[in-house]
Amino acid sequence: MSPTPARFHDPGATCADFTSSILVRCPRCERIAHVERRPRTPPGADGGVPSRPRLVCRSCGLCRDDGRPLRSSRHPTACSCPALWLRADTRHGELWAYNLPHLDLIRRFVAAGLRERAPWYDHGRKMTLVARLPAWIKSAKHRDEVLRAVDRLRATVIAPG
């Protein structure tokens, strides 16, 4: 009797859903830091100030506000933050994630044998984060390699000690 396949249902998340806290490399000590988006000021006479990113490193204590607004984008190099921490090169391409929930979503999608999504008419979002993943990540023949890369990335964040 074969085991039941792991099932993944697309939650309809987009990249913007994961940009409130982004894991990055600290420009001072080269260790893990995060960029958090501060809340947007309420609209008033100035029309509301866009959210500003704030870089925080717990290793060296670096804490600074960046003067540019944080944009969400499909590709991390278009983001106005330093180098992403969760980035790995594979022989098929570059795998990246903004933070651990983003990485977990990718892992659950890749590991699943049965991938489901709501029909396009069920909701307004047609191009979710999962739909925008590169074809090589979606391919079942690359599943083991992608899962190993995801596990390596996760180990860099959740290290013992």
PDB file of C-alpha atoms in Angstrom:
ATOM      1  CA  MET A   1       0.000   0.000   0.000  1.00  0.00           C
ATOM      2  CA  SER A   2       1.474   3.341  -1.027  1.00  0.00           C
ATOM      3  CA  PRO A   3       1.526   6.235   1.411  1.00  0.00           C
ATOM      4  CA  THR A   4      -0.873   9.064   0.772  1.00  0.00           C
ATOM      5  CA  PRO A   5       0.811  11.855  -1.149  1.00  0.00           C
ATOM      6  CA  ALA A   6       1.630  15.068   0.642  1.00  0.00           C
ATOM      7  CA  ARG A   7      -0.922  17.636  -0.436  1.00  0.00           C
ATOM      8  CA  PHE A   8      -0.291  21.360  -0.902  1.00  0.00           C
ATOM      9  CA  HIS A   9      -3.060  23.891  -1.367  1.00  0.00           C
ATOM     10  CA  ASP A  10      -1.971  27.309  -2.651  1.00  0.00           C
ATOM     11  CA  PRO A  11      -2.831  29.872   0.052  1.00  0.00           C
ATOM     12  CA  GLY A  12      -2.812  32.699  -2.493  1.00  0.00           C
ATOM     13  CA  ALA A  13       0.127  34.508  -0.889  1.00  0.00           C
ATOM     14  CA  THR A  14       2.199  37.020  -2.848  1.00  0.00           C
ATOM     15  CA  CYS A  15       5.760  38.284  -2.344  1.00  0.00           C
ATOM     16  CA  ALA A  16       4.347  41.385  -0.657  1.00  0.00           C
ATOM     17  CA  ASP A  17       2.953  39.176   2.118  1.00  0.00           C
ATOM     18  CA  PHE A  18       6.506  38.278   3.179  1.00  0.00           C
ATOM     19  CA  THR A  19       8.212  41.686   3.066  1.00  0.00           C
ATOM     20  CA  SER A  20       7.357  42.907   6.574  1.00  0.00           C
ATOM     21  CA  SER A  21      10.585  41.318   7.870  1.00  0.00           C
ATOM     22  CA  ILE A  22      13.400  40.306   5.504  1.00  0.00           C
ATOM     23  CA  LEU A  23      16.502  38.396   6.609  1.00  0.00           C
ATOM     24  CA  VAL A  24      19.641  40.066   5.232  1.00  0.00           C
ATOM     25  CA  ARG A  25      23.415  40.084   5.639  1.00  0.00           C
ATOM     26  CA  CYS A  26      24.557  42.839   8.024  1.00  0.00           C
ATOM     27  CA  PRO A  27      26.740  45.382   6.206  1.00  0.00           C
ATOM     28  CA  ARG A  28      28.926  45.829   9.305  1.00  0.00           C
ATOM     29  CA  CYS A  29      29.548  42.318  10.704  1.00  0.00           C
ATOM     30  CA  GLU A  30      28.394  40.074   7.796  1.00  0.00           C
ATOM     31  CA  ARG A  31      26.087  38.089  10.118  1.00  0.00           C
ATOM     32  CA  ILE A  32      22.346  37.667   9.944  1.00  0.00           C
ATOM     33  CA  ALA A  33      20.221  40.783  10.410  1.00  0.00           C
ATOM     34  CA  HIS A  34      16.725  41.724   9.383  1.00  0.00           C
ATOM     35  CA  VAL A  35      15.049  44.607   7.649  1.00  0.00           C
ATOM     36  CA  GLU A  36      11.643  45.388   9.033  1.00  0.00           C
ATOM     37  CA  ARG A  37       9.057  47.643   7.518  1.00  0.00           C
ATOM     38  CA  ARG A  38       7.758  50.230   9.922  1.00  0.00           C
ATOM     39  CA  PRO A  39       4.046  51.077   9.787  1.00  0.00           C
ATOM     40  CA  ARG A  40       2.874  53.689   7.326  1.00  0.00           C
ATOM     41  CA  THR A  41       1.965  57.040   8.864  1.00  0.00           C
ATOM     42  CA  PRO A  42      -1.725  57.878   8.661  1.00  0.00           C
ATOM     43  CA  PRO A  43      -2.746  60.045   5.742  1.00  0.00           C
ATOM     44  CA  GLY A  44      -2.945  63.678   6.625  1.00  0.00           C
ATOM     45  CA  ALA A  45      -1.979  66.925   5.000  1.00  0.00           C
ATOM     46  CA  ASP A  46       1.123  65.269   3.505  1.00  0.00           C
ATOM     47  CA  GLY A  47      -0.860  62.362   2.004  1.00  0.00           C
ATOM     48  CA  GLY A  48       0.823  59.767   4.231  1.00  0.00           C
ATOM     49  CA  VAL A  49       4.482  58.874   4.348  1.00  0.00           C
ATOM     50  CA  PRO A  50       5.423  55.510   2.818  1.00  0.00           C
ATOM     51  CA  SER A  51       6.857  52.874   5.119  1.00  0.00           C
ATOM     52  CA  ARG A  52      10.608  53.078   5.670  1.00  0.00           C
ATOM     53  CA  PRO A  53      12.774  50.025   6.177  1.00  0.00           C
ATOM     54  CA  ARG A  54      14.789  49.651   9.371  1.00  0.00           C
ATOM     55  CA  LEU A  55      17.866  47.420   9.464  1.00  0.00           C
ATOM     56  CA  VAL A  56      18.461  45.677  12.810  1.00  0.00           C
ATOM     57  CA  CYS A  57      21.422  43.401  13.605  1.00  0.00           C
ATOM     58  CA  ARG A  58      21.428  41.624  16.951  1.00  0.00           C
ATOM     59  CA  SER A  59      25.033  40.493  16.559  1.00  0.00           C
ATOM     60  CA  CYS A  60      26.766  43.869  16.331  1.00  0.00           C
ATOM     61  CA  GLY A  61      23.925  46.131  17.443  1.00  0.00           C
ATOM     62  CA  LEU A  62      23.611  47.984  14.141  1.00  0.00           C
ATOM     63  CA  CYS A  63      20.262  49.715  13.898  1.00  0.00           C
ATOM     64  CA  ARG A  64      19.569  52.234  11.182  1.00  0.00           C
ATOM     65  CA  ASP A  65      16.777  53.613   9.113  1.00  0.00           C
ATOM     66  CA  ASP A  66      17.164  53.533   5.393  1.00  0.00           C
ATOM     67  CA  GLY A  67      16.019  56.645   3.569  1.00  0.00           C
ATOM     68  CA  ARG A  68      14.396  54.748   0.705  1.00  0.00           C
ATOM     69  CA  PRO A  69      10.961  53.127   0.826  1.00  0.00           C
ATOM     70  CA  LEU A  70      10.902  49.334   0.844  1.00  0.00           C
ATOM     71  CA  ARG A  71       9.471  47.998  -2.401  1.00  0.00           C
ATOM     72  CA  SER A  72       8.221  44.494  -2.830  1.00  0.00           C
ATOM     73  CA  SER A  73       9.366  42.864  -6.001  1.00  0.00           C
ATOM     74  CA  ARG A  74       9.545  39.519  -7.697  1.00  0.00           C
ATOM     75  CA  HIS A  75      13.308  39.554  -7.680  1.00  0.00           C
ATOM     76  CA  PRO A  76      15.344  40.372  -4.563  1.00  0.00           C
ATOM     77  CA  THR A  77      17.910  42.497  -6.388  1.00  0.00           C
ATOM     78  CA  ALA A  78      15.180  44.999  -7.184  1.00  0.00           C
ATOM     79  CA  CYS A  79      14.429  45.330  -3.468  1.00  0.00           C
ATOM     80  CA  SER A  80      16.005  48.325  -1.754  1.00  0.00           C
ATOM     81  CA  CYS A  81      17.594  46.212   0.985  1.00  0.00           C
ATOM     82  CA  PRO A  82      21.093  44.714   1.378  1.00  0.00           C
ATOM     83  CA  ALA A  83      21.947  41.187   0.249  1.00  0.00           C
ATOM     84  CA  LEU A  84      19.426  38.540   1.211  1.00  0.00           C
ATOM     85  CA  TRP A  85      20.560  35.989   3.788  1.00  0.00           C
ATOM     86  CA  LEU A  86      18.406  33.152   2.459  1.00  0.00           C
ATOM     87  CA  ARG A  87      20.002  32.756  -0.955  1.00  0.00           C
ATOM     88  CA  ALA A  88      21.560  29.625  -2.434  1.00  0.00           C
ATOM     89  CA  ASP A  89      22.924  28.783  -5.844  1.00  0.00           C
ATOM     90  CA  THR A  90      21.994  25.448  -7.337  1.00  0.00           C
ATOM     91  CA  ARG A  91      23.028  24.021 -10.674  1.00  0.00           C
ATOM     92  CA  HIS A  92      19.624  24.992 -12.077  1.00  0.00           C
ATOM     93  CA  GLY A  93      19.417  28.542 -10.754  1.00  0.00           C
ATOM     94  CA  GLU A  94      19.291  30.693  -7.671  1.00  0.00           C
ATOM     95  CA  LEU A  95      16.898  29.849  -4.839  1.00  0.00           C
ATOM     96  CA  TRP A  96      16.003  32.716  -2.497  1.00  0.00           C
ATOM     97  CA  ALA A  97      13.488  33.587   0.192  1.00  0.00           C
ATOM     98  CA  TYR A  98      12.764  36.711   2.219  1.00  0.00           C
ATOM     99  CA  ASN A  99      12.281  34.977   5.588  1.00  0.00           C
ATOM    100  CA  LEU A 100      11.481  31.631   7.228  1.00  0.00           C
ATOM    101  CA  PRO A 101       7.719  31.649   6.498  1.00  0.00           C
ATOM    102  CA  HIS A 102       8.541  32.318   2.820  1.00  0.00           C
ATOM    103  CA  LEU A 103      11.093  29.487   2.853  1.00  0.00           C
ATOM    104  CA  ASP A 104       8.573  27.198   4.567  1.00  0.00           C
ATOM    105  CA  LEU A 105       5.979  27.916   1.862  1.00  0.00           C
ATOM    106  CA  ILE A 106       8.501  27.011  -0.840  1.00  0.00           C
ATOM    107  CA  ARG A 107       9.467  23.835   1.033  1.00  0.00           C
ATOM    108  CA  ARG A 108       5.863  22.699   1.494  1.00  0.00           C
ATOM    109  CA  PHE A 109       5.149  23.332  -2.198  1.00  0.00           C
ATOM    110  CA  VAL A 110       8.223  21.484  -3.464  1.00  0.00           C
ATOM    111  CA  ALA A 111       7.804  18.519  -1.097  1.00  0.00           C
ATOM    112  CA  ALA A 112       4.162  17.963  -2.002  1.00  0.00           C
ATOM    113  CA  GLY A 113       3.293  15.229  -4.434  1.00  0.00           C
ATOM    114  CA  LEU A 114      -0.126  16.748  -5.071  1.00  0.00           C
ATOM    115  CA  ARG A 115      -0.243  20.515  -5.663  1.00  0.00           C
ATOM    116  CA  GLU A 116      -3.653  22.144  -5.699  1.00  0.00           C
ATOM    117  CA  ARG A 117      -4.810  25.665  -6.274  1.00  0.00           C
ATOM    118  CA  ALA A 118      -8.204  27.274  -6.440  1.00  0.00           C
ATOM    119  CA  PRO A 119      -9.560  27.889  -9.922  1.00  0.00           C
ATOM    120  CA  TRP A 120      -8.754  31.316 -11.319  1.00  0.00           C
ATOM    121  CA  TYR A 121     -12.305  32.519 -10.826  1.00  0.00           C
ATOM    122  CA  ASP A 122     -12.372  31.772  -7.088  1.00  0.00           C
ATOM    123  CA  HIS A 123     -10.282  34.801  -6.179  1.00  0.00           C
ATOM    124  CA  GLY A 124      -8.850  37.877  -7.827  1.00  0.00           C
ATOM    125  CA  ARG A 125      -5.190  36.898  -7.531  1.00  0.00           C
ATOM    126  CA  LYS A 126      -4.163  34.949 -10.582  1.00  0.00           C
ATOM    127  CA  MET A 127      -0.393  35.097 -10.113  1.00  0.00           C
ATOM    128  CA  THR A 128       0.407  34.030  -6.573  1.00  0.00           C
ATOM    129  CA  LEU A 129       3.907  33.482  -5.213  1.00  0.00           C
ATOM    130  CA  VAL A 130       3.684  29.774  -5.978  1.00  0.00           C
ATOM    131  CA  ALA A 131       2.545  30.441  -9.543  1.00  0.00           C
ATOM    132  CA  ARG A 132       5.535  32.747 -10.083  1.00  0.00           C
ATOM    133  CA  LEU A 133       8.160  30.225  -8.965  1.00  0.00           C
ATOM    134  CA  PRO A 134      10.620  29.288 -11.707  1.00  0.00           C
ATOM    135  CA  ALA A 135       9.845  26.137 -13.669  1.00  0.00           C
ATOM    136  CA  TRP A 136      12.964  24.364 -12.419  1.00  0.00           C
ATOM    137  CA  ILE A 137      11.737  24.697  -8.814  1.00  0.00           C
ATOM    138  CA  LYS A 138       8.302  23.357  -9.781  1.00  0.00           C
ATOM    139  CA  SER A 139       9.769  20.380 -11.621  1.00  0.00           C
ATOM    140  CA  ALA A 140       9.462  17.077  -9.764  1.00  0.00           C
ATOM    141  CA  LYS A 141      12.799  15.854 -11.109  1.00  0.00           C
ATOM    142  CA  HIS A 142      14.594  18.625  -9.184  1.00  0.00           C
ATOM    143  CA  ARG A 143      12.640  18.052  -5.962  1.00  0.00           C
ATOM    144  CA  ASP A 144      15.473  16.439  -3.974  1.00  0.00           C
ATOM    145  CA  GLU A 145      18.024  19.088  -4.899  1.00  0.00           C
ATOM    146  CA  VAL A 146      15.658  21.974  -4.107  1.00  0.00           C
ATOM    147  CA  LEU A 147      14.694  20.425  -0.757  1.00  0.00           C
ATOM    148  CA  ARG A 148      18.385  20.001   0.156  1.00  0.00           C
ATOM    149  CA  ALA A 149      19.003  23.677  -0.690  1.00  0.00           C
ATOM    150  CA  VAL A 150      15.986  24.742   1.397  1.00  0.00           C
ATOM    151  CA  ASP A 151      17.204  22.665   4.346  1.00  0.00           C
ATOM    152  CA  ARG A 152      20.708  24.190   4.053  1.00  0.00           C
ATOM    153  CA  LEU A 153      19.222  27.698   4.061  1.00  0.00           C
ATOM    154  CA  ARG A 154      17.021  26.916   7.043  1.00  0.00           C
ATOM    155  CA  ALA A 155      20.032  25.543   8.962  1.00  0.00           C
ATOM    156  CA  THR A 156      21.879  28.868   8.533  1.00  0.00           C
ATOM    157  CA  VAL A 157      19.097  30.629  10.455  1.00  0.00           C
ATOM    158  CA  ILE A 158      18.205  27.992  13.029  1.00  0.00           C
ATOM    159  CA  ALA A 159      21.634  26.994  14.294  1.00  0.00           C
ATOM    160  CA  PRO A 160      22.147  25.334  17.689  1.00  0.00           C
ATOM    161  CA  GLY A 161      23.783  27.394  20.371  1.00  0.00           C
TER     162      GLY A 161
END
